[in-house]
Amino acid sequence: MNTNINNTALPDEAALEKLANELFRQADTGNGIPGQEVVAQQAIPPSVAGSGQSPAGILHGNNINIDNPQTGFPDKNLQDINSSSIAGDSLFSPALRLKEYLPYEADPAHLFNLQAILSLIPVDNGMGLQLPGTVDHALEDVPAYYFLESKPALVSSWGFDAYAVKKDFPILSEHVNGKPLVWLDNAATTQKPQQVIDRISHYYQHENSNIHRAAHELAARATDAYEDARKKVQTFINAGSPNEIVFVRGTTEGINLVAKSWGEQYLQPGDEIIITHLEHHANIVPWQQLADKKGLKLRVVPVDDDGQVLLDEYAKLLNSKTKLVAFTQVSNALGTITPAHTIIELAHQAGAKVLLDGAQSVSHMRTDVRSLNADWFVFSGHKVFGPTGIGVLYGKEDLLNQTAPWQGGGNMIKDVTFEHTEYHNAPTRFEAGTGNIADAVGLGAAIDYVNKLGIDNIALYEHYLLEYATRLLRQVPGLQLIGTAKEKASVLSFTLQGYSNDQVGQALNKEGIAVRTGHHCAQPILRRFGLESTVRPSLAFYNTCADVDLLVATLLQLRAAKR
Ligand code: PLP
């Protein structure tokens, strides 16, 4: 069990209120419509988050005023950058020093905020509540991530501006319950930039056709667009050939494809499959079904109290009967980054194949399937700023071609008689029927967008934002972070003493903040921590410190109300 509970004495009410006010002040978007939020909020149904109901526009009105569309997220931090009074402030010198190796070169104000915010929280040394004295100190122990290469060079040329990036996503200008939407449900799905929306629209306006099998112009355009998207995926994950990229519906379908094709074909009774305790149901159920059907044994690698895979226990599970190791690169429930290279290498040494679930990693860190050396890698387009209904199964080319297809039909055949069918090689071998052409093209546009920002830039920015959010959340009395691995990405699962997770979700929703509450389709790992559900904010590169401030301020207010 995780004993890492924040059980320090609670700061007094006045201090909590002061902190909450300060966070609200900093998160204040200043959209300049006084009173509108209050009026709008009164008309809102009592709750939407966690209730399964949608926040019906009919009840709370359309908050977009055509004369004042309130696009973007004006933010004090942003304005502060250009303010000479702050730039010259001696308080800023530590922050300015940090600019040399921190992402926010264009936006140092948040560093000041972090220090200011943390300094407002009463320190209770007796109970072990340790607050960083300076920003330098606050960041000294930020873990180094193996996937960030040439860190100094990268950061010295930093130009990442999350506020500008946010404006590329039309939905992030929406209002919810009269408040600007703060999207912190990125582990469930990511929002789409205008570029992706436009690309799909362009496809339907100028290219739409079935592919691969017609002589006319539009068939050629659609085929080119689809195959071009395949090449973009290939380059994005550094696969050796576009033939290794199979378009599927998403991660779930990719895993099921491997289970129902390769698994059915090659696994024998008594064979063993290893997964980890961290897995999403999508990487448990297909193997369980296969195990039941074929008499296989499913073995589970345990995790420690921080949610980190126990490698020595894993090594003990490997043996000559192990035929497959299937695991996630990032846990969707805890955010743990697993030591993928090591797990894969050990599996291969034991003669097992490896499937790596990249659903939660692909948008947060560089993917290099050749360096990882997994036999299959799966991800979903909608979690990497692309459309729903499209995803990717990468497989080593020889392996794909040695595997019988799982679905039969058009597109995947070379020749059909009533006696016999000859199949194509990969990728079309596994793409029976008419695929999701438009959304594959949309995924290609999403990859272009991510490439434009630079995946290493994204990883670095998010790493810092996660650190910032973690430090602030730790200051909320009664909040227990679930998943405290040294290496994490995006996810901040927690529970808040005195409230059900749904109550927290509903309260956040009232402030326009979208988070997930529930079991996150990963019941086994939550039960490992004695829980059936958590509240799960999850970050993406368009989130800002102001988003985090609003989240924490709302939680502090909730806590204060219980005192
Ligand atoms: N694996 C992980 C780690 C996930 O987080 C998810 C979705 O949340 C999935 C698999 C399933 O993805 P999809 O529902 O897009 O198929």
XYZ file of C-alpha atoms and ligand atoms in Angstrom:
579
model
C 0.000 0.000 0.000
C 1.077 3.528 -0.597
C 1.906 5.095 2.711
C 2.995 8.311 1.133
C 0.003 10.191 2.485
C 0.121 13.895 2.956
C -0.837 13.727 6.614
C 0.712 16.954 7.763
C -1.177 19.313 10.059
C -3.560 21.451 8.085
C -2.725 25.079 7.549
C -5.204 27.386 9.240
C -8.308 28.618 7.454
C -7.077 32.119 6.792
C -3.890 30.814 5.207
C -5.826 28.426 3.011
C -8.155 31.161 1.910
C -5.246 33.445 1.151
C -3.580 30.756 -0.938
C -6.794 29.968 -2.789
C -7.358 33.655 -3.516
C -3.825 34.049 -4.752
C -4.173 31.056 -7.061
C -7.511 32.292 -8.362
C -6.007 35.710 -8.926
C -3.208 34.199 -10.954
C -5.477 31.930 -12.896
C -7.940 34.758 -13.536
C -8.478 35.048 -17.250
C -9.706 38.611 -16.979
C -12.127 38.291 -19.844
C -13.702 41.523 -18.757
C -17.349 40.600 -18.455
C -18.022 41.290 -14.814
C -20.887 39.382 -13.332
C -21.353 37.085 -16.304
C -19.836 34.090 -14.571
C -22.103 34.431 -11.563
C -25.245 34.782 -13.642
C -24.297 31.896 -15.889
C -23.462 29.677 -12.991
C -26.817 30.146 -11.308
C -28.530 28.771 -14.381
C -26.389 25.645 -14.521
C -27.839 22.295 -13.573
C -26.427 21.317 -10.190
C -23.878 18.956 -11.613
C -22.680 17.435 -14.797
C -19.289 15.944 -14.137
C -19.502 12.376 -13.035
C -23.270 12.318 -13.528
C -23.181 11.119 -17.088
C -25.222 14.165 -18.177
C -23.866 16.676 -20.629
C -23.786 20.340 -19.641
C -26.759 21.203 -21.815
C -26.313 24.502 -23.580
C -30.066 25.005 -23.282
C -29.829 25.262 -19.516
C -26.813 27.418 -19.105
C -26.981 29.379 -22.305
C -24.480 29.841 -25.049
C -21.710 31.772 -23.399
C -20.117 32.808 -26.631
C -20.948 36.378 -27.402
C -20.511 37.043 -31.106
C -19.498 40.654 -30.430
C -16.948 39.520 -27.922
C -16.054 35.961 -28.791
C -13.552 35.684 -25.935
C -11.165 33.605 -27.916
C -7.893 32.601 -26.347
C -6.943 32.677 -22.730
C -5.619 36.094 -21.788
C -3.393 35.421 -18.865
C -1.696 37.701 -16.397
C 1.449 35.650 -16.638
C 1.646 36.412 -20.311
C 1.157 40.132 -19.785
C 3.767 40.129 -17.070
C 6.452 39.019 -19.465
C 6.342 42.319 -21.230
C 6.116 44.356 -18.064
C 9.363 46.179 -17.460
C 8.625 46.520 -13.741
C 8.749 42.756 -13.386
C 11.572 42.146 -15.780
C 13.806 44.391 -13.717
C 12.699 43.030 -10.388
C 15.475 41.532 -8.322
C 13.036 38.864 -7.120
C 13.317 37.543 -10.583
C 16.966 36.832 -10.694
C 16.699 33.155 -9.697
C 14.010 32.676 -12.295
C 16.064 34.406 -14.931
C 19.001 32.157 -14.130
C 16.740 29.157 -14.561
C 15.857 30.329 -18.035
C 19.120 28.824 -19.141
C 17.733 25.366 -18.734
C 13.988 25.667 -18.351
C 11.375 25.645 -21.011
C 9.562 28.896 -20.404
C 12.137 31.170 -21.922
C 9.383 33.415 -23.161
C 7.421 33.181 -19.958
C 9.446 33.355 -16.813
C 6.569 34.761 -14.750
C 5.330 31.366 -13.659
C 8.612 30.698 -11.920
C 8.019 33.692 -9.786
C 4.480 32.434 -9.231
C 5.681 29.069 -8.062
C 7.936 30.661 -5.500
C 5.310 33.164 -4.414
C 2.591 30.579 -4.154
C 4.662 28.113 -2.226
C 5.882 30.792 0.136
C 2.274 31.517 1.086
C 1.770 28.046 2.461
C 2.498 27.706 6.169
C 5.444 25.411 6.826
C 4.985 22.815 9.492
C 8.444 21.465 10.042
C 7.299 19.364 12.968
C 5.109 17.322 10.643
C 7.705 17.170 7.943
C 6.068 19.437 5.402
C 9.050 20.541 3.370
C 8.725 23.581 1.204
C 11.371 24.597 -1.250
C 12.958 27.857 -0.202
C 13.863 29.038 -3.667
C 12.923 28.242 -7.170
C 16.415 26.873 -7.784
C 15.919 24.451 -4.981
C 12.428 23.606 -6.158
C 13.807 22.353 -9.400
C 17.100 20.860 -8.341
C 15.722 17.391 -7.969
C 13.679 17.274 -11.141
C 14.470 13.801 -12.440
C 16.367 13.531 -15.690
C 14.374 11.772 -18.348
C 16.082 9.277 -20.561
C 14.090 10.287 -23.598
C 15.326 13.857 -23.625
C 18.446 13.946 -25.664
C 20.918 16.825 -25.844
C 19.028 18.741 -23.164
C 21.160 21.904 -22.997
C 21.155 22.518 -26.729
C 17.459 21.866 -26.885
C 16.549 24.296 -24.174
C 18.890 27.049 -25.158
C 16.966 27.350 -28.411
C 13.632 27.112 -26.625
C 10.692 28.965 -28.066
C 7.679 27.139 -26.685
C 4.659 29.302 -25.948
C 1.760 27.305 -24.513
C -0.552 30.310 -24.681
C -0.023 30.705 -28.404
C -0.343 26.950 -28.912
C -3.649 26.948 -27.052
C -5.105 29.311 -29.646
C -4.587 26.674 -32.337
C -7.287 24.553 -30.644
C -10.721 26.095 -31.245
C -12.429 24.042 -28.549
C -10.131 25.506 -25.904
C -11.932 28.813 -26.394
C -15.202 27.201 -25.326
C -16.903 28.211 -22.118
C -18.286 25.689 -19.686
C -20.570 26.810 -16.908
C -19.706 30.380 -17.819
C -15.988 29.778 -17.339
C -13.258 29.307 -19.933
C -12.752 25.609 -20.503
C -9.653 24.176 -18.850
C -9.074 20.818 -20.479
C -7.270 18.516 -18.075
C -8.664 15.254 -19.416
C -5.926 14.630 -21.937
C -5.294 11.030 -20.918
C -8.861 10.252 -22.013
C -8.583 12.176 -25.253
C -6.761 15.183 -26.591
C -8.230 18.199 -28.359
C -7.702 18.827 -32.057
C -5.891 21.768 -33.632
C -7.573 23.711 -36.427
C -5.052 22.166 -38.816
C -6.478 18.685 -38.197
C -10.079 19.851 -38.442
C -9.302 21.659 -41.711
C -7.451 18.691 -43.140
C -10.395 16.341 -42.584
C -12.767 18.900 -44.010
C -10.492 19.335 -47.054
C -10.459 15.581 -47.554
C -14.254 15.428 -47.732
C -14.443 18.508 -49.943
C -11.743 17.606 -52.450
C -10.484 14.045 -52.146
C -13.174 11.708 -50.858
C -13.164 8.338 -52.581
C -12.525 4.733 -51.767
C -8.868 3.882 -52.127
C -6.487 1.468 -53.830
C -8.918 0.188 -56.433
C -10.229 2.713 -58.943
C -8.816 4.457 -61.967
C -10.332 7.872 -61.405
C -8.782 11.080 -60.131
C -10.393 11.191 -56.705
C -9.375 7.591 -55.970
C -5.812 8.617 -56.701
C -6.071 11.685 -54.460
C -7.599 9.729 -51.600
C -5.080 6.900 -51.950
C -2.200 9.366 -51.990
C -3.526 11.164 -48.909
C -4.010 7.886 -47.017
C -0.624 6.447 -47.943
C 1.024 9.763 -47.234
C -0.434 9.606 -43.712
C 1.048 6.140 -43.329
C 4.474 7.500 -44.226
C 4.055 10.317 -41.706
C 3.339 7.763 -38.991
C 6.330 5.710 -40.100
C 8.666 8.690 -39.761
C 7.041 9.851 -36.515
C 7.746 6.576 -34.736
C 10.899 5.805 -36.764
C 9.669 2.545 -38.259
C 11.801 0.973 -40.975
C 9.088 0.879 -43.632
C 5.514 2.078 -44.235
C 4.657 -1.622 -44.573
C 5.061 -1.848 -40.802
C 2.256 0.644 -40.197
C -1.211 -0.902 -40.042
C -4.137 1.470 -39.609
C -6.605 0.238 -37.010
C -9.420 1.814 -35.008
C -7.239 2.541 -32.002
C -5.019 0.986 -29.359
C -7.733 -1.445 -28.291
C -8.194 -2.782 -31.794
C -4.427 -3.000 -32.317
C -4.001 -5.181 -29.232
C -6.987 -7.335 -30.153
C -5.566 -7.748 -33.643
C -2.316 -9.184 -32.259
C -4.156 -11.409 -29.782
C -6.562 -12.742 -32.380
C -4.067 -13.188 -35.204
C -0.570 -13.908 -33.869
C -1.823 -15.150 -30.488
C -4.336 -17.556 -32.030
C -1.780 -18.797 -34.519
C 1.333 -19.215 -32.431
C 0.455 -19.691 -28.747
C 0.010 -23.199 -27.340
C -1.546 -24.519 -24.105
C 0.815 -23.932 -21.188
C 2.470 -20.887 -22.781
C 2.727 -17.809 -20.610
C 1.951 -14.145 -21.198
C 3.341 -11.475 -18.891
C 1.635 -8.141 -18.357
C 2.157 -5.566 -15.591
C -0.142 -4.481 -12.794
C -0.365 -1.059 -14.485
C -2.236 -2.162 -17.578
C -5.338 -0.584 -19.065
C -8.192 -3.062 -19.528
C -7.395 -2.989 -23.258
C -4.110 -4.730 -22.470
C -5.616 -7.215 -20.010
C -8.919 -8.477 -21.382
C -7.756 -9.636 -24.857
C -4.972 -11.705 -23.239
C -7.352 -13.094 -20.640
C -9.767 -14.126 -23.393
C -6.940 -15.758 -25.300
C -5.647 -17.467 -22.172
C -9.102 -18.899 -21.434
C -9.523 -20.092 -24.979
C -6.107 -21.666 -25.407
C -5.125 -22.712 -21.883
C -2.420 -20.084 -21.445
C -1.188 -18.596 -18.200
C -1.377 -14.849 -17.579
C 1.268 -13.571 -15.170
C 1.397 -10.094 -13.679
C 4.461 -8.026 -12.760
C 3.834 -6.228 -9.459
C 4.564 -2.555 -8.772
C 5.910 -0.820 -5.676
C 4.014 1.702 -3.548
C 4.931 4.510 -5.923
C 3.507 2.598 -8.866
C 6.867 1.587 -10.377
C 7.336 -1.773 -12.049
C 9.425 -4.151 -9.912
C 12.040 -5.277 -12.396
C 13.487 -8.008 -10.182
C 10.028 -9.540 -9.822
C 9.602 -9.285 -13.574
C 12.880 -11.105 -14.144
C 11.659 -13.922 -11.879
C 8.510 -14.371 -13.981
C 10.403 -14.805 -17.237
C 11.080 -18.400 -18.269
C 11.142 -20.624 -21.339
C 7.326 -20.770 -21.390
C 7.040 -16.972 -21.666
C 5.944 -16.270 -25.214
C 4.732 -12.703 -24.894
C 5.303 -9.654 -22.719
C 2.647 -6.969 -23.213
C 2.950 -3.741 -21.252
C 2.278 -0.029 -21.270
C 4.936 2.611 -21.745
C 3.009 5.087 -19.587
C 0.271 4.152 -17.111
C -2.984 5.945 -17.826
C -4.082 5.717 -14.181
C -0.838 6.696 -12.410
C 1.343 8.313 -15.058
C 4.265 5.955 -14.391
C 6.780 5.744 -17.229
C 7.912 2.139 -17.385
C 11.526 1.171 -18.167
C 10.551 -0.007 -21.629
C 14.025 -0.659 -23.046
C 14.962 -2.927 -20.147
C 11.655 -4.805 -20.096
C 11.858 -5.429 -23.839
C 15.473 -6.549 -23.755
C 14.856 -8.999 -20.911
C 11.808 -10.411 -22.715
C 13.801 -10.933 -25.890
C 16.581 -12.641 -23.943
C 13.933 -15.081 -22.705
C 12.785 -15.639 -26.291
C 9.450 -13.829 -25.882
C 7.848 -11.335 -28.221
C 6.877 -7.894 -26.906
C 3.859 -5.682 -27.452
C 4.248 -2.115 -26.200
C 1.115 -0.065 -25.504
C 1.957 3.491 -26.511
C -1.516 4.988 -25.975
C -0.302 7.275 -23.191
C 3.286 7.785 -24.284
C 3.114 8.746 -27.922
C 1.965 12.328 -27.333
C 4.377 13.008 -24.476
C 7.759 11.659 -25.564
C 9.723 10.686 -28.644
C 8.852 7.242 -29.970
C 11.570 5.296 -31.732
C 10.321 1.807 -32.429
C 13.659 0.714 -33.829
C 15.504 1.759 -30.709
C 12.809 0.308 -28.439
C 12.889 -2.903 -30.468
C 9.362 -3.960 -29.455
C 7.784 -6.420 -31.875
C 4.533 -4.463 -31.907
C 3.725 -0.912 -30.813
C 0.153 0.402 -30.654
C -1.385 3.826 -30.213
C -4.609 5.771 -30.775
C -4.880 8.828 -33.012
C -7.258 10.637 -30.668
C -4.680 10.691 -27.882
C -2.166 12.456 -30.076
C -4.346 15.390 -31.233
C -5.819 13.411 -34.135
C -9.346 12.115 -34.730
C -11.122 9.282 -32.967
C -11.636 6.022 -34.809
C -8.093 5.785 -36.126
C -5.003 4.257 -34.573
C -1.852 2.441 -35.468
C -0.422 -1.003 -35.034
C 3.282 -1.025 -35.782
C 4.717 -4.506 -36.261
C 8.079 -5.756 -37.487
C 7.584 -6.444 -41.169
C 8.633 -10.120 -41.206
C 6.512 -10.844 -38.178
C 3.439 -9.217 -39.731
C 3.911 -11.205 -42.916
C 4.318 -14.473 -40.998
C 1.014 -13.869 -39.240
C -2.336 -14.906 -40.684
C -4.834 -12.052 -41.054
C -7.547 -11.752 -38.421
C -10.283 -10.349 -40.640
C -11.045 -11.297 -44.228
C -12.621 -9.224 -46.983
C -11.742 -6.720 -49.651
C -8.457 -4.815 -49.794
C -6.425 -7.524 -48.041
C -6.437 -10.087 -50.828
C -4.292 -10.707 -53.901
C -6.554 -13.350 -55.387
C -9.758 -15.128 -54.437
C -11.298 -18.336 -55.751
C -13.979 -20.411 -54.049
C -11.275 -22.845 -53.097
C -8.536 -20.531 -51.887
C -7.541 -16.949 -51.064
C -4.106 -15.437 -51.417
C -3.434 -12.544 -49.074
C -1.441 -9.371 -49.510
C 1.532 -8.734 -47.309
C 1.337 -6.111 -44.576
C 0.005 -3.554 -44.155
C -3.116 -4.232 -46.261
C -3.048 -7.859 -45.094
C -4.536 -6.487 -41.855
C -6.738 -3.770 -43.349
C -9.759 -5.705 -44.584
C -12.620 -3.649 -45.950
C -12.863 0.107 -46.283
C -10.821 1.714 -43.568
C -11.155 5.064 -41.869
C -9.516 6.976 -44.696
C -10.423 10.524 -43.697
C -9.283 10.079 -40.122
C -6.017 8.467 -41.173
C -5.415 11.624 -43.178
C -6.407 13.653 -40.106
C -3.902 11.703 -38.025
C -1.230 12.608 -40.563
C -2.115 16.285 -40.033
C -1.927 15.816 -36.246
C 1.560 14.376 -36.622
C 2.550 17.350 -38.772
C 1.315 19.599 -35.986
C 3.230 17.757 -33.273
C 6.345 17.784 -35.464
C 5.991 21.521 -35.895
C 6.085 22.013 -32.125
C 8.786 19.370 -31.741
C 8.170 16.291 -29.620
C 11.306 16.935 -27.539
C 10.116 20.475 -26.829
C 6.734 19.077 -25.819
C 8.321 16.488 -23.521
C 10.432 19.096 -21.807
C 7.620 21.606 -21.375
C 5.247 18.988 -19.996
C 7.901 17.631 -17.704
C 8.213 21.010 -16.079
C 4.450 21.578 -15.968
C 3.969 18.186 -14.299
C 6.597 19.076 -11.720
C 4.885 22.393 -11.077
C 1.465 20.749 -10.700
C 2.787 17.972 -8.480
C 4.395 20.421 -6.115
C 1.251 22.482 -5.828
C -1.075 19.517 -5.398
C 1.105 18.217 -2.596
C 0.277 21.386 -0.710
C -3.456 20.705 -0.680
C -4.342 19.306 2.744
C -5.989 15.895 2.608
C -4.987 15.319 -0.998
C -3.290 12.009 -1.627
C -1.456 11.593 -4.899
C -1.840 8.092 -6.278
C 1.176 7.264 -8.388
C 4.370 8.913 -7.274
C 6.882 7.222 -9.559
C 10.145 9.004 -10.158
C 9.516 9.005 -13.880
C 6.026 10.114 -14.822
C 4.186 11.733 -17.691
C 1.056 13.882 -17.748
C -1.121 12.147 -15.153
C -1.898 13.381 -11.615
C -4.274 10.896 -9.983
C -5.487 11.763 -6.500
C -8.163 11.491 -3.856
C -9.308 14.336 -1.600
C -10.205 13.606 1.977
C -13.823 14.463 2.851
C -15.084 14.278 -0.731
C -16.057 11.545 -3.122
C -14.149 11.647 -6.381
C -17.334 12.531 -8.233
C -17.939 15.467 -5.896
C -14.468 16.757 -6.689
C -15.083 16.298 -10.413
C -18.358 18.181 -10.173
C -16.811 21.041 -8.225
C -14.013 21.355 -10.773
C -16.504 21.242 -13.612
C -18.295 24.242 -12.108
C -15.055 26.160 -12.604
C -14.834 24.961 -16.211
C -12.154 22.393 -15.400
C -12.516 19.020 -17.112
C -10.920 16.085 -15.303
C -11.763 12.397 -15.288
C -13.085 10.645 -12.224
C -13.566 6.889 -12.028
C -11.504 3.764 -12.510
C -9.921 4.917 -15.782
C -10.348 1.431 -17.268
C -7.540 0.250 -15.027
C -9.292 -1.349 -12.061
C -6.493 -3.728 -11.028
C -3.924 -0.993 -10.470
C -6.340 1.212 -8.505
C -7.277 -1.756 -6.333
C -3.574 -2.288 -5.717
C -3.808 1.060 -3.900
C -7.039 0.116 -2.145
C -9.192 2.316 -4.370
C -12.040 1.926 -6.806
C -11.532 5.329 -8.399
C -9.522 8.540 -8.359
C -9.729 12.071 -9.689
C -7.361 12.270 -12.633
C -6.223 15.552 -14.146
C -3.883 14.925 -17.068
C -1.750 17.475 -18.865
C -0.913 18.248 -22.472
C 1.323 20.883 -24.042
C -1.535 23.407 -24.352
C -2.008 23.477 -20.585
C -0.438 26.310 -18.655
C 0.558 27.091 -15.107
C -2.606 29.191 -14.924
C -4.671 26.049 -15.608
C -2.896 24.289 -12.777
C -3.352 27.283 -10.487
C -7.102 27.226 -11.050
C -7.242 23.495 -10.370
C -5.348 23.811 -7.111
C -7.233 26.914 -5.988
C -10.535 25.119 -6.465
C -9.302 22.134 -4.478
C -8.087 24.384 -1.693
C -11.479 26.042 -1.555
C -13.162 22.672 -1.321
C -10.918 21.726 1.573
C -11.482 25.017 3.296
C -15.259 24.436 3.103
C -14.857 21.249 5.147
C -13.133 22.855 8.069
N -4.023 1.641 -23.295
C -3.880 2.716 -22.516
C -2.668 2.840 -21.654
C -4.854 3.692 -22.518
O -4.725 4.762 -21.730
C -5.988 3.539 -23.342
C -7.063 4.537 -23.318
O -7.217 5.303 -22.408
C -6.071 2.418 -24.139
C -5.077 1.483 -24.093
C -7.238 2.216 -25.055
O -7.243 3.213 -26.037
P -8.457 3.348 -27.039
O -9.688 3.434 -26.199
O -8.164 4.607 -27.793
O -8.437 2.138 -27.903
